[in-house]
Coordinates of C-alpha atoms and ligand atoms in Angstrom, one line a residue:
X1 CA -86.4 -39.2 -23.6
X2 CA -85.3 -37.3 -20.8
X3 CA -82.4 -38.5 -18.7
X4 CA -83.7 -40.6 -14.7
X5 CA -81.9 -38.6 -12.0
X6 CA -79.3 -41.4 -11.3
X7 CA -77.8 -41.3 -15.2
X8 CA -77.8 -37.8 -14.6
X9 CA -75.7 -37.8 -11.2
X10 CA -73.6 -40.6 -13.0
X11 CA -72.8 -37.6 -15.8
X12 CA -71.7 -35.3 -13.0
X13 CA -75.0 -32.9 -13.6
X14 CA -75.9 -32.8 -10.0
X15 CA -78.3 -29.9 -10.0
X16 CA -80.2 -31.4 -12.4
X17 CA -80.1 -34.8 -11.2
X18 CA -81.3 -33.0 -7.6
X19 CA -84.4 -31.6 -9.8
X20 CA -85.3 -34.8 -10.6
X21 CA -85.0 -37.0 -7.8
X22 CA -87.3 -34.0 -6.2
X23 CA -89.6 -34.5 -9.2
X24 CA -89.7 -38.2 -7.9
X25 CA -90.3 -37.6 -4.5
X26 CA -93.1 -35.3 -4.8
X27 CA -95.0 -37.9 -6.9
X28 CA -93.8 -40.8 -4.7
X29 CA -92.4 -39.6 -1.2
X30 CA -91.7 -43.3 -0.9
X31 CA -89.6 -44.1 -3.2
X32 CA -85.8 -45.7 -2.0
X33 CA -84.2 -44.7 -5.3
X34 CA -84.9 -41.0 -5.7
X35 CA -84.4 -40.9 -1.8
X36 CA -80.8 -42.4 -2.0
X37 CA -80.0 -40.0 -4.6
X38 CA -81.0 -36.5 -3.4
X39 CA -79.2 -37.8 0.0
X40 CA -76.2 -38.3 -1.6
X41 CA -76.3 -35.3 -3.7
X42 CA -76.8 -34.0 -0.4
X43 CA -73.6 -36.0 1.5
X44 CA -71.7 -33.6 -1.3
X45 CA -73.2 -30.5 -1.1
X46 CA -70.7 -28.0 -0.3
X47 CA -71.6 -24.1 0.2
X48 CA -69.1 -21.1 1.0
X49 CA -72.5 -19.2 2.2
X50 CA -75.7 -20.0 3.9
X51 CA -78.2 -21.6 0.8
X52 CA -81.5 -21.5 2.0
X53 CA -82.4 -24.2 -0.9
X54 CA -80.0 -26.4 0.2
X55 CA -80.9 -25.9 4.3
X56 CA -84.7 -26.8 3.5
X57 CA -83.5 -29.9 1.3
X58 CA -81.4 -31.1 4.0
X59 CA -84.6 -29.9 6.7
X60 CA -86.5 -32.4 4.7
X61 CA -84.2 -35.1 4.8
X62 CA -84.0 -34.7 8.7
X63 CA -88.3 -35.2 8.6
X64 CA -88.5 -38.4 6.1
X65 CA -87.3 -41.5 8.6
X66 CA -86.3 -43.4 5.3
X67 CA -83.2 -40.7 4.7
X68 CA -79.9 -41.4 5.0
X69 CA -79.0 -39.1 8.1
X70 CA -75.4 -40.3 8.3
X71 CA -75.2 -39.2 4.5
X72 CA -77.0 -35.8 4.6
X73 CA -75.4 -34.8 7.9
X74 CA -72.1 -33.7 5.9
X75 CA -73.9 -31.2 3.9
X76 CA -75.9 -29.9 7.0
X77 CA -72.3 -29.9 8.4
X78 CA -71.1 -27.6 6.2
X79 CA -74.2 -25.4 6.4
X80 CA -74.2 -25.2 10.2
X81 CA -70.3 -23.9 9.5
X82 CA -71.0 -21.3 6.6
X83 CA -74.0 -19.9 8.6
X84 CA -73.0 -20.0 12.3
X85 CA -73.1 -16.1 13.7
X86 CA -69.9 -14.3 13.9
X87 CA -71.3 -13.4 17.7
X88 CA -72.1 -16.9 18.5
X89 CA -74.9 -15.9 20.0
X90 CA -77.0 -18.8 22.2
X91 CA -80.2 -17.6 21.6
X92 CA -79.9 -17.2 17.5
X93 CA -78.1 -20.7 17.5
X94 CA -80.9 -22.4 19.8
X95 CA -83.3 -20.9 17.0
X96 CA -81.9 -23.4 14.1
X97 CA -83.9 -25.9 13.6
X98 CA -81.1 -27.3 11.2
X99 CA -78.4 -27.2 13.6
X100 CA -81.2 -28.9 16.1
X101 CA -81.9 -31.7 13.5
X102 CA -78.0 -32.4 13.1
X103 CA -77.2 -32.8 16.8
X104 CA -80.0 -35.0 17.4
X105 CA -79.3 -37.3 14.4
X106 CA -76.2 -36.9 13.0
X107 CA -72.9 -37.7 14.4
X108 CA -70.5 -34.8 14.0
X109 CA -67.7 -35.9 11.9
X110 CA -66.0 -31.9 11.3
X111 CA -63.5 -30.8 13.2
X112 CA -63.9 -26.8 12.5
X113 CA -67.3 -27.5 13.9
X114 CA -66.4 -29.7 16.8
X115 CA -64.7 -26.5 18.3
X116 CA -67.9 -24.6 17.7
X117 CA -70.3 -27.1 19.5
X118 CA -67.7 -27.6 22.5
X119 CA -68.2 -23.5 22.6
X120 CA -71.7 -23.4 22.7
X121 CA -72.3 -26.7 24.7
X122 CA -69.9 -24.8 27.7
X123 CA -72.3 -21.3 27.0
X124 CA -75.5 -23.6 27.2
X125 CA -74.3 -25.4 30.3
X126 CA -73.4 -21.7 31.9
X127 CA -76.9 -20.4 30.7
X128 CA -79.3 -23.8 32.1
X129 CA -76.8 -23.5 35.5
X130 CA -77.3 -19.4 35.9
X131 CA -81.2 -19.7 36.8
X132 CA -83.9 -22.3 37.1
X133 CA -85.6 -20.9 34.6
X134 CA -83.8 -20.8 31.7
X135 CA -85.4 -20.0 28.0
X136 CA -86.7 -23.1 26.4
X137 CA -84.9 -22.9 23.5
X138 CA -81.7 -23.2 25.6
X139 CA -83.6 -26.4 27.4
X140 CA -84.1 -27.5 23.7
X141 CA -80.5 -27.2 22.6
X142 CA -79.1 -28.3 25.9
X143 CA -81.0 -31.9 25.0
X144 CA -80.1 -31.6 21.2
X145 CA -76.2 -30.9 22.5
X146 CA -77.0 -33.9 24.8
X147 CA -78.5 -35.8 22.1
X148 CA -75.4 -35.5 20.3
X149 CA -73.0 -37.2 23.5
X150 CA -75.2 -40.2 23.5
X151 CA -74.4 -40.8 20.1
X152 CA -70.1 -40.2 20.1
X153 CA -70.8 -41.7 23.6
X154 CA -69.1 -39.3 25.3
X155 CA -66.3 -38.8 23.4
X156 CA -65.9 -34.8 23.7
X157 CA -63.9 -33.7 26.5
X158 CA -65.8 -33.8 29.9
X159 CA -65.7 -30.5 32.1
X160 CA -65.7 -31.6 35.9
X161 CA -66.4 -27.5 36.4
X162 CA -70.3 -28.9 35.7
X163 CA -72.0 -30.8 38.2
X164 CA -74.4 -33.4 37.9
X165 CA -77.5 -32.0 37.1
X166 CA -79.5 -30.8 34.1
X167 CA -76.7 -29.7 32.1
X168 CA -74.3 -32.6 32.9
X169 CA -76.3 -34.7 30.5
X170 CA -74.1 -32.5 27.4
X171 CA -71.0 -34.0 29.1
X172 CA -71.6 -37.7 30.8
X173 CA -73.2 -40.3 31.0
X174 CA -76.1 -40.2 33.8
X175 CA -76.2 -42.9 36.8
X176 CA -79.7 -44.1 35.8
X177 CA -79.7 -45.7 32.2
X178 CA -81.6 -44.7 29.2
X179 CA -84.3 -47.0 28.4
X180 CA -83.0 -48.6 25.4
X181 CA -79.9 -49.5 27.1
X182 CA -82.1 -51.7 29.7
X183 CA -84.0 -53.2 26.7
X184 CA -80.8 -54.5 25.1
X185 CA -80.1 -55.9 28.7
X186 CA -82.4 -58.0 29.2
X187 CA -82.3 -58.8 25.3
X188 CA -78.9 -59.7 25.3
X189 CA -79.7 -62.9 28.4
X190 CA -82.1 -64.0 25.3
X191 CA -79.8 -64.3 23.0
X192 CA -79.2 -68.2 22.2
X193 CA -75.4 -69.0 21.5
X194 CA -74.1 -71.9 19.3
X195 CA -71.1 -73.1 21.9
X196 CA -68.7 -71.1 24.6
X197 CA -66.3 -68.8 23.2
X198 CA -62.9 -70.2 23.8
X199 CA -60.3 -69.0 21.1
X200 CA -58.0 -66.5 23.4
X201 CA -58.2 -63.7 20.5
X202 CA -61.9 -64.2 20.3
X203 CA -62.4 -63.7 23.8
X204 CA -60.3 -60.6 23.8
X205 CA -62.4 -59.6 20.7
X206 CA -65.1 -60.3 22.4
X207 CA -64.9 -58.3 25.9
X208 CA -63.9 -55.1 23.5
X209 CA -67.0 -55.4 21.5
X210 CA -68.9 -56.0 25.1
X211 CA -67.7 -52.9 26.4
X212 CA -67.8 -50.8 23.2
X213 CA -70.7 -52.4 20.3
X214 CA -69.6 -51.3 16.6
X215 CA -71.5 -49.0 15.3
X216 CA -73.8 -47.3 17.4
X217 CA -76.1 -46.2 15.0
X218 CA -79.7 -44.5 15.3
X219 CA -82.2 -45.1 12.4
X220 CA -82.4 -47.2 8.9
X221 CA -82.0 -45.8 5.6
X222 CA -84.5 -46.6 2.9
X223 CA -83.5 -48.8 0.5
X224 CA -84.7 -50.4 -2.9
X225 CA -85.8 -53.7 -2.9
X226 CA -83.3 -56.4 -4.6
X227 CA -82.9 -59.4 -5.8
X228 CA -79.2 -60.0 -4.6
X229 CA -78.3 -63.0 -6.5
X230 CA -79.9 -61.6 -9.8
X231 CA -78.0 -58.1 -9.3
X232 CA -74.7 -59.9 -8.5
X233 CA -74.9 -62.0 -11.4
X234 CA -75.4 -58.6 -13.5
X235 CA -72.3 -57.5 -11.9
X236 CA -70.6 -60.9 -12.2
X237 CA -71.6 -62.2 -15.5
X238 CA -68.7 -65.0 -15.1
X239 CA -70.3 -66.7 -11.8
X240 CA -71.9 -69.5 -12.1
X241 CA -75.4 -69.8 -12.3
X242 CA -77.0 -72.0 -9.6
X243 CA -80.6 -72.3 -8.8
X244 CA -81.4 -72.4 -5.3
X245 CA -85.3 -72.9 -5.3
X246 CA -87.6 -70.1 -4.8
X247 CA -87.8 -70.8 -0.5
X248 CA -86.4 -67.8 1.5
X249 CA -82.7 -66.9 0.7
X250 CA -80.8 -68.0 3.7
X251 CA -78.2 -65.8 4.5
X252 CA -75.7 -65.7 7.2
X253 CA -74.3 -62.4 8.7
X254 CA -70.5 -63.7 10.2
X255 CA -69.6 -60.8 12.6
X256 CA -73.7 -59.3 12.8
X257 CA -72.2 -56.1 15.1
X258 CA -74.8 -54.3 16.3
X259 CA -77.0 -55.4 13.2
X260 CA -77.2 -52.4 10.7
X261 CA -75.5 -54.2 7.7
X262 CA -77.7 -57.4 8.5
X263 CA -80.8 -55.3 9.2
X264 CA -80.4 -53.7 5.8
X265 CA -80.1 -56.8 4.0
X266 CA -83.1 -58.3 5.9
X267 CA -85.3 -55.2 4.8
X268 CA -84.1 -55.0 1.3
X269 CA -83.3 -58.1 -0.1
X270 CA -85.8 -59.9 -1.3
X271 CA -87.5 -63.3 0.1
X272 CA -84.5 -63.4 2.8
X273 CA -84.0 -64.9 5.8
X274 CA -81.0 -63.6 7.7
X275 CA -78.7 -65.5 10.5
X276 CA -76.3 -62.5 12.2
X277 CA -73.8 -64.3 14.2
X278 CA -71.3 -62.1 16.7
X279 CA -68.8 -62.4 20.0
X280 CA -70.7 -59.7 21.7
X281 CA -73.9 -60.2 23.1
X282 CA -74.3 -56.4 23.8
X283 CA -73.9 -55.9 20.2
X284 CA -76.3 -58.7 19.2
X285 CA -79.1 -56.9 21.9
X286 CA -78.5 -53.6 20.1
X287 CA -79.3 -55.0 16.6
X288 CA -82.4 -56.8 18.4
X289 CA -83.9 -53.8 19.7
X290 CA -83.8 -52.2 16.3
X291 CA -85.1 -55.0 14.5
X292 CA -88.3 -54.9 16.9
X293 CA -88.2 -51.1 16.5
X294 CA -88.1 -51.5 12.3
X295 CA -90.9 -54.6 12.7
X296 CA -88.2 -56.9 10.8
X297 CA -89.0 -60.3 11.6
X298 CA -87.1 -62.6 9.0
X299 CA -83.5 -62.1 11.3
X300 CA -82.3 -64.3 14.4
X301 CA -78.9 -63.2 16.3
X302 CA -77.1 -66.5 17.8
X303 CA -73.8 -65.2 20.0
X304 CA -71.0 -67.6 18.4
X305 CA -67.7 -67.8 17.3
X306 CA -67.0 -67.6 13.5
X307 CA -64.4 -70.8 13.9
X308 CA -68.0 -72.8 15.7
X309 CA -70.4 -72.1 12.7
X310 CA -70.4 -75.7 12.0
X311 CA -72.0 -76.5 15.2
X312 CA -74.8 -75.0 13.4
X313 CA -75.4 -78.2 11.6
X314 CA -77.0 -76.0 8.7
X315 CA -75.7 -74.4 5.0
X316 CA -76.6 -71.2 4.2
X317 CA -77.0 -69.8 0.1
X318 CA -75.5 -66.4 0.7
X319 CA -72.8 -64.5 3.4
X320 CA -71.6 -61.2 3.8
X321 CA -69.0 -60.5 6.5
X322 CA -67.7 -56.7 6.2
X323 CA -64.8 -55.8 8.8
X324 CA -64.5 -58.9 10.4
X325 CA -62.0 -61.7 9.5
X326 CA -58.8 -58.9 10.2
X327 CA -60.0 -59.1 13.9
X328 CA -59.9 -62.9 14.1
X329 CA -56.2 -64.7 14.8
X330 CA -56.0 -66.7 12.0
X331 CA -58.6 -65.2 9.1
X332 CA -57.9 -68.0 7.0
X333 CA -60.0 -70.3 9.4
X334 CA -62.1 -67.9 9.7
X335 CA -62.6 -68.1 6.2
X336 CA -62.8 -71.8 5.8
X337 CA -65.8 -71.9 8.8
X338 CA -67.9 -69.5 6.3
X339 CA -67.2 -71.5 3.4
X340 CA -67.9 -74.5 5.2
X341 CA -71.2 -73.9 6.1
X342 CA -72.0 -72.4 2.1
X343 CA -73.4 -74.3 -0.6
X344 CA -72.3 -74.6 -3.8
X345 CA -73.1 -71.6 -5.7
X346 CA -73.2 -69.3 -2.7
X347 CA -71.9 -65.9 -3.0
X348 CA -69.9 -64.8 -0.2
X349 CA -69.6 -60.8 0.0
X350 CA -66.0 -59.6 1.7
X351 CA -64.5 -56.4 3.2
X352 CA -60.8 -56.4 5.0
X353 CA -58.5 -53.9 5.6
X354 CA -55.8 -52.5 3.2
X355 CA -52.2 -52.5 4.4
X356 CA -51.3 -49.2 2.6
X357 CA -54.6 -47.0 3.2
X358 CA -53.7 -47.7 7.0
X359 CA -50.8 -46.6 7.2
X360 CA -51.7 -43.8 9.3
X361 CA -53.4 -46.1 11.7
X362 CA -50.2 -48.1 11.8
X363 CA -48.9 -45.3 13.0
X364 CA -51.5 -44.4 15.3
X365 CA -51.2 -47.9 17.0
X366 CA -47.7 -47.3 17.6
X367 CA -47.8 -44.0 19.3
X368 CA -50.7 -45.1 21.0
X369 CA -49.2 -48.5 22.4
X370 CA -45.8 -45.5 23.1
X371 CA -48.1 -43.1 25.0
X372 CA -49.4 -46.4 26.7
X373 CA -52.7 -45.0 26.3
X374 CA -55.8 -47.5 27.7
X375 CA -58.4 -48.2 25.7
X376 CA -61.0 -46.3 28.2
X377 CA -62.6 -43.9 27.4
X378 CA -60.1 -41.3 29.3
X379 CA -57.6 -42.9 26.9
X380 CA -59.8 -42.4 23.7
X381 CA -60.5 -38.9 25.0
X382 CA -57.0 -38.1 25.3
X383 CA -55.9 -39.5 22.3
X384 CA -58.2 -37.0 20.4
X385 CA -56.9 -33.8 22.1
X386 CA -53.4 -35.4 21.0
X387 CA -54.4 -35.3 17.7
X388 CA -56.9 -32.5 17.3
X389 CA -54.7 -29.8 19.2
X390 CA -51.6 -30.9 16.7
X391 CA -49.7 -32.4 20.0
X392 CA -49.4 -35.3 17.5
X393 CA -49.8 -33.4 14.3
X394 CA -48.5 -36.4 11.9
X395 CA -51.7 -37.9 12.8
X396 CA -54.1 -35.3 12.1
X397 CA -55.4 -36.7 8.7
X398 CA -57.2 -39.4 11.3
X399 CA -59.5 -36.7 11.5
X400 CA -60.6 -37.4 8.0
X401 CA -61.6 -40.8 8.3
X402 CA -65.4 -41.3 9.0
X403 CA -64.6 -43.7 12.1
X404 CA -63.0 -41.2 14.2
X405 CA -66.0 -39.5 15.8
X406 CA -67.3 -42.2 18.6
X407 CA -66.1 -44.1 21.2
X408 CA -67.0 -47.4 19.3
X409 CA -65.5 -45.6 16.1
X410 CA -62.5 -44.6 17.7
X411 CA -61.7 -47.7 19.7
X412 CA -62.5 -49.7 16.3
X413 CA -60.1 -47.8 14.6
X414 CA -57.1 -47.1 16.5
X415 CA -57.3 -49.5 19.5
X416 CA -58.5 -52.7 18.3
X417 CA -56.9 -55.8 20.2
X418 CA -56.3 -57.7 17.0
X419 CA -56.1 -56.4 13.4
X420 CA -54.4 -57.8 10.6
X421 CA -54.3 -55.7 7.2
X422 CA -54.4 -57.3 3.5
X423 CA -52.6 -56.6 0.0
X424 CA -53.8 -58.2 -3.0
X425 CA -51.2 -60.6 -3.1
X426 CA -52.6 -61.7 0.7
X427 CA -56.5 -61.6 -0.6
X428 CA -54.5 -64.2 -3.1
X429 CA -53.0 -66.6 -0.4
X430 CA -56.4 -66.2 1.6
X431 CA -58.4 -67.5 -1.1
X432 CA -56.1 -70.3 -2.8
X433 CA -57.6 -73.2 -2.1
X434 CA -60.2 -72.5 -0.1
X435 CA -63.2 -73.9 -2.0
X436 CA -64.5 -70.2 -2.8
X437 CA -63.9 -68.6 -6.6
X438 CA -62.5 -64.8 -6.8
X439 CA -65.5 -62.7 -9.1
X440 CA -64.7 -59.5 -8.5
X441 CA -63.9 -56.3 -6.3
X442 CA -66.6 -54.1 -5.8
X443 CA -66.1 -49.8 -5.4
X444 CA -68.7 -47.1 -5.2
X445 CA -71.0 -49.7 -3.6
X446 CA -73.6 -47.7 -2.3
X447 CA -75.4 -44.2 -3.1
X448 CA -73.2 -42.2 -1.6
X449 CA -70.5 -43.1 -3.8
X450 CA -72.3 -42.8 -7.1
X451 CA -70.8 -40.0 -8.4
X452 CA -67.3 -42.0 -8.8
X453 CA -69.0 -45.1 -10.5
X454 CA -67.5 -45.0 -14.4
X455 CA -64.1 -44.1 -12.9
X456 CA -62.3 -45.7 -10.8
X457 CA -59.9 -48.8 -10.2
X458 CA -62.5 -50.6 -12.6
X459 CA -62.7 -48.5 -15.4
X460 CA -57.9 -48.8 -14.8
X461 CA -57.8 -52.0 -14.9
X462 CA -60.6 -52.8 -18.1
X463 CA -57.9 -49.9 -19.9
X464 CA -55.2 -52.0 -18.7
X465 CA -55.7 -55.8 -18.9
X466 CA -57.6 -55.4 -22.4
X467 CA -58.6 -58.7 -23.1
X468 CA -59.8 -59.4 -19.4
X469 CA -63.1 -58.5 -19.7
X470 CA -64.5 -60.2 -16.0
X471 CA -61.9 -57.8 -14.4
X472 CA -61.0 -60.3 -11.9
X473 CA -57.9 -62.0 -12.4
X474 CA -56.0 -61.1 -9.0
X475 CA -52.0 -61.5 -10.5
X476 CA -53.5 -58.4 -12.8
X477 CA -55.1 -56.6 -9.8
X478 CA -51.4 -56.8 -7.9
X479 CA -49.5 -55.8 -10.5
X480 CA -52.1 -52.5 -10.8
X481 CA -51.6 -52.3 -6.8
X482 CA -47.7 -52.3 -7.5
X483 CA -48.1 -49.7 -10.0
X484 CA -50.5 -47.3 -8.4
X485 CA -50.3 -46.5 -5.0
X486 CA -53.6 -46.1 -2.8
X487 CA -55.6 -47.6 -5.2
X488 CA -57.7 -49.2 -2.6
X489 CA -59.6 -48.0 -0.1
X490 CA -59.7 -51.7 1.4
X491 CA -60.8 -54.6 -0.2
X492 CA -64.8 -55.4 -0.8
X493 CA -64.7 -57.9 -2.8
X494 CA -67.1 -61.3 -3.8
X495 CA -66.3 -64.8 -4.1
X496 CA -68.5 -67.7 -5.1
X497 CA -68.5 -71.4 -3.9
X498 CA -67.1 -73.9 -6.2
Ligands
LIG1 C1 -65.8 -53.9 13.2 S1 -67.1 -54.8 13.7 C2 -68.1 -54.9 12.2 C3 -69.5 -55.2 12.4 C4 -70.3 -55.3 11.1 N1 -69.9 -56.3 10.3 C5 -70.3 -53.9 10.4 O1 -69.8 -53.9 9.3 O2 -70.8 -52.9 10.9 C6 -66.5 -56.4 13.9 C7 -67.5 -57.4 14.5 O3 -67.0 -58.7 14.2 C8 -67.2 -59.5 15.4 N2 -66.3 -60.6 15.4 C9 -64.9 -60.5 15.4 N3 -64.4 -61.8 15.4 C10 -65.4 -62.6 15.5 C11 -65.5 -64.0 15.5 N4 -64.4 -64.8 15.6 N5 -66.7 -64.6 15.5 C12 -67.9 -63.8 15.5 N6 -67.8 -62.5 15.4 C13 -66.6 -61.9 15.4 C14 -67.0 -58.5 16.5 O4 -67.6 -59.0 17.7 C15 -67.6 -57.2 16.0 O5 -69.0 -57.1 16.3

């Protein structure tokens, strides 16, 4: 029998595995699986020159709404770089539809090509501002270019040589809004919330998140349909089993953001019905808006604190809360609130930060907090020139970390009001006694990281704690951290309620 595309990308044959998941679409254009797949072959494809193969793969990807742009726009990345004219000529450029497709959808997260695009954004600007006619594909790649500010929200440098105007768009925000901006306005005032926030951190949490919603993000990956509590009981053969009826899933969303992780889950797990709770009403409008946009009706947003869930007066049978209890002042409450509102047998899906995978950002927050640098978006903007021209060179490897790119990244990342960072020994004392069971961490969750599933921390630890076969006994996992450095990325892990 011949091999699906997915046991093929696990073996590492990714050309064949590519052929396949073609195979697949061109049957079924449809289908999640083989879409996931090809995308994240296509997240890794990496070219010395132009491939006109991969260029009409990653064209493709850029037509089907369903892709993963985020994913695909690091191989169209790399073919943008390998193919860009030695003459940089405007005109040739403006003729890419690739390099058209990637500014309008994907945020830029290279720095080779960052130089490039400020380049060609400062010809196009000196082109549209030469004559009042300029050629439309210069009009076309002035909006593209323009495109791609809205979405690192202005996070380039800004040129005060350009005046408001047609090409200013490429460099600032304009006066009059765009028009989903006023949607999430008067979607935010609609918002209900479960009590006033009045924890100081939260509030502080709160205004940053106001100002700056986490992620900004433009479109919604297809994925499979799943039966979450069936797959995570194949993953976590030593949970309990608990039967919760066959009535919608209810599932809470602690820390919603701007509503892609809860927007996913809506649309792909199956028979759900999703609560996202967050601080920041702007980020609660944003995931609104897309949820009307995507048709998804089986989500409400409520604007709450984490530590007022109870006033809820309701349980939920499933949680997931990614990035979110490191920003509260005491996570450990925060913890408690979620398990509090869980019922038995819940699964509760975690992600905090690692202590020794930030070390860089440690570092970053002190130089920063030096520097005095505000958390506007002059101080963001200056911050990257720091690092990007090597003014602060110890911090250059920020630039490989996928959250440096945006405003809302950046600000996430390096200037958060409030972050605490976890080992494995402090996932330990955050747990102990908290009512919730340890299963498991979870790696290469996700497409893009198929490649590395086999490998891995899991595949370290089964060689190492033989007779452990649930993998989850957390003394073993911190002895492993002790023994090999960067071993985690951060820590996703699940728990279950006792
Ligand atoms: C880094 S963002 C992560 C958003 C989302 N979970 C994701 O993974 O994209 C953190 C979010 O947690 C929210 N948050 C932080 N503390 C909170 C609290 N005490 N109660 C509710 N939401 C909180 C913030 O407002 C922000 O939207």
């Amino acid at each position: 029998m011949s091999m699906s595309g997915d046991e093929l990308f696990a073996a590492g044959r990714f050309d064949e595995a590519m052929a396949a998941y073609r195979r697949v679409l061109a049957q079924d254009p449809g289908n999640a699986e083989a879409r996931m797949g090809l995308d994240a072959i296509l997240e890794r494809a990496r070219t010395t020159q132009p491939n006109a193969g991969l260029r009409e793969l990653l064209l493709q990807a850029y037509a089907d709404e369903g892709a993963n742009w985020d994913a695909v726009g690091w191989g169209a990345a790399n073919q943008i770089v390998v193919g860009w004219p030695h003459d940089n000529d405007l005109l040739k450029l403006a003729a890419d539809p690739l390099l058209l497709e990637f500014l309008k959808k994907s945020l830029n997260r290279d720095a080779a090509l960052e130089r490039k695009l400020l380049a060609l954004r400062r010809a196009a600007a000196e082109a549209l501002l030469a004559t009042d006619a300029p050629p439309p594909e210069v009009v076309a790649l002035a909006e593209a270019l323009a495109e791609q500010a809205w979405l690192n929200e202005y996070v380039w440098p800004d040129d005060a040589t350009v005046p408001d105007g047609p090409a200013s768009a490429m460099f600032r925000p304009s006066a009059a809004p765009r028009a989903e901006v006023v949607e999430e306005r008067r979607l935010a005032s609609e918002i209900p919330e479960i009590a006033p926030i009045v924890d100081a951190v939260s509030q502080s949490v709160a205004a940053m998140y106001e100002a700056n919603p986490y992620p900004r993000w433009t479109h919604l990956a297809r994925r499979p349909m799943v039966d979450v509590r069936a797959a995570l009981m194949r993953d976590f053969p030593h949970a309990q089993t608990v039967d919760f009826g066959s009535g919608p899933l209810q599932v809470l969303m602690p820390g919603a953001g701007t509503g892609q992780h809860p927007l996913t889950v809506a649309s792909s797990y199956a028979n759900a019905q999703v609560t996202g709770v967050d601080l920041s009403r702007a980020s609660l409008a944003y995931g609104k808006r897309m949820a009307g946009r995507y048709g998804i009706d089986n989500i409400e947003f409520l604007r709450g604190d984490i530590l007022d869930l109870s006033k809820l007066g309701r349980t939920f049978d499933h949680a997931e809360c990614v990035g979110v209890l490191h920003h509260m002042a005491d996570p450990r409450a925060g913890l408690l609130a979620i398990v509090s509102v869980l019922r038995p047998g819940a699964f509760l899906r975690l992600g905090l930060y690692g202590e020794s995978a930030r070390s860089i950002v440690v570092k970053a927050r002190r130089d920063i907090e030096a520097a005095r640098l505000p958390s506007t978006l002059d101080g963001l903007r200056e911050f990257r020139r720091k690092v990007m021209t090597g003014e602060w060179r110890r911090l250059r490897a920020l630039t490989d970390w996928e959250d440096f790119w945006s405003a809302s990244l950046l600000r996430d990342l390096c200037f958060h009001v409030q972050e605490h960072r976890f080992t494995v020994s402090r996932v330990r004392s955050l747990l102990e006694g908290s009512g919730l069971k340890f299963l498991g961490f979870e790696f290469n969750v996700g497409a893009s990281q198929r490649a590395d599933a086999g490998a891995g921390p899991l595949a370290l630890y089964a060689s190492r704690f033989r007779n452990e076969p649930t993998l989850s006994d957390l003394a073993s996992w911190e002895q492993l951290e002790r023994e090999k450095s960067g071993l985690f990325p951060g820590y996703a892990f699940v728990c279950q309620k006792e």
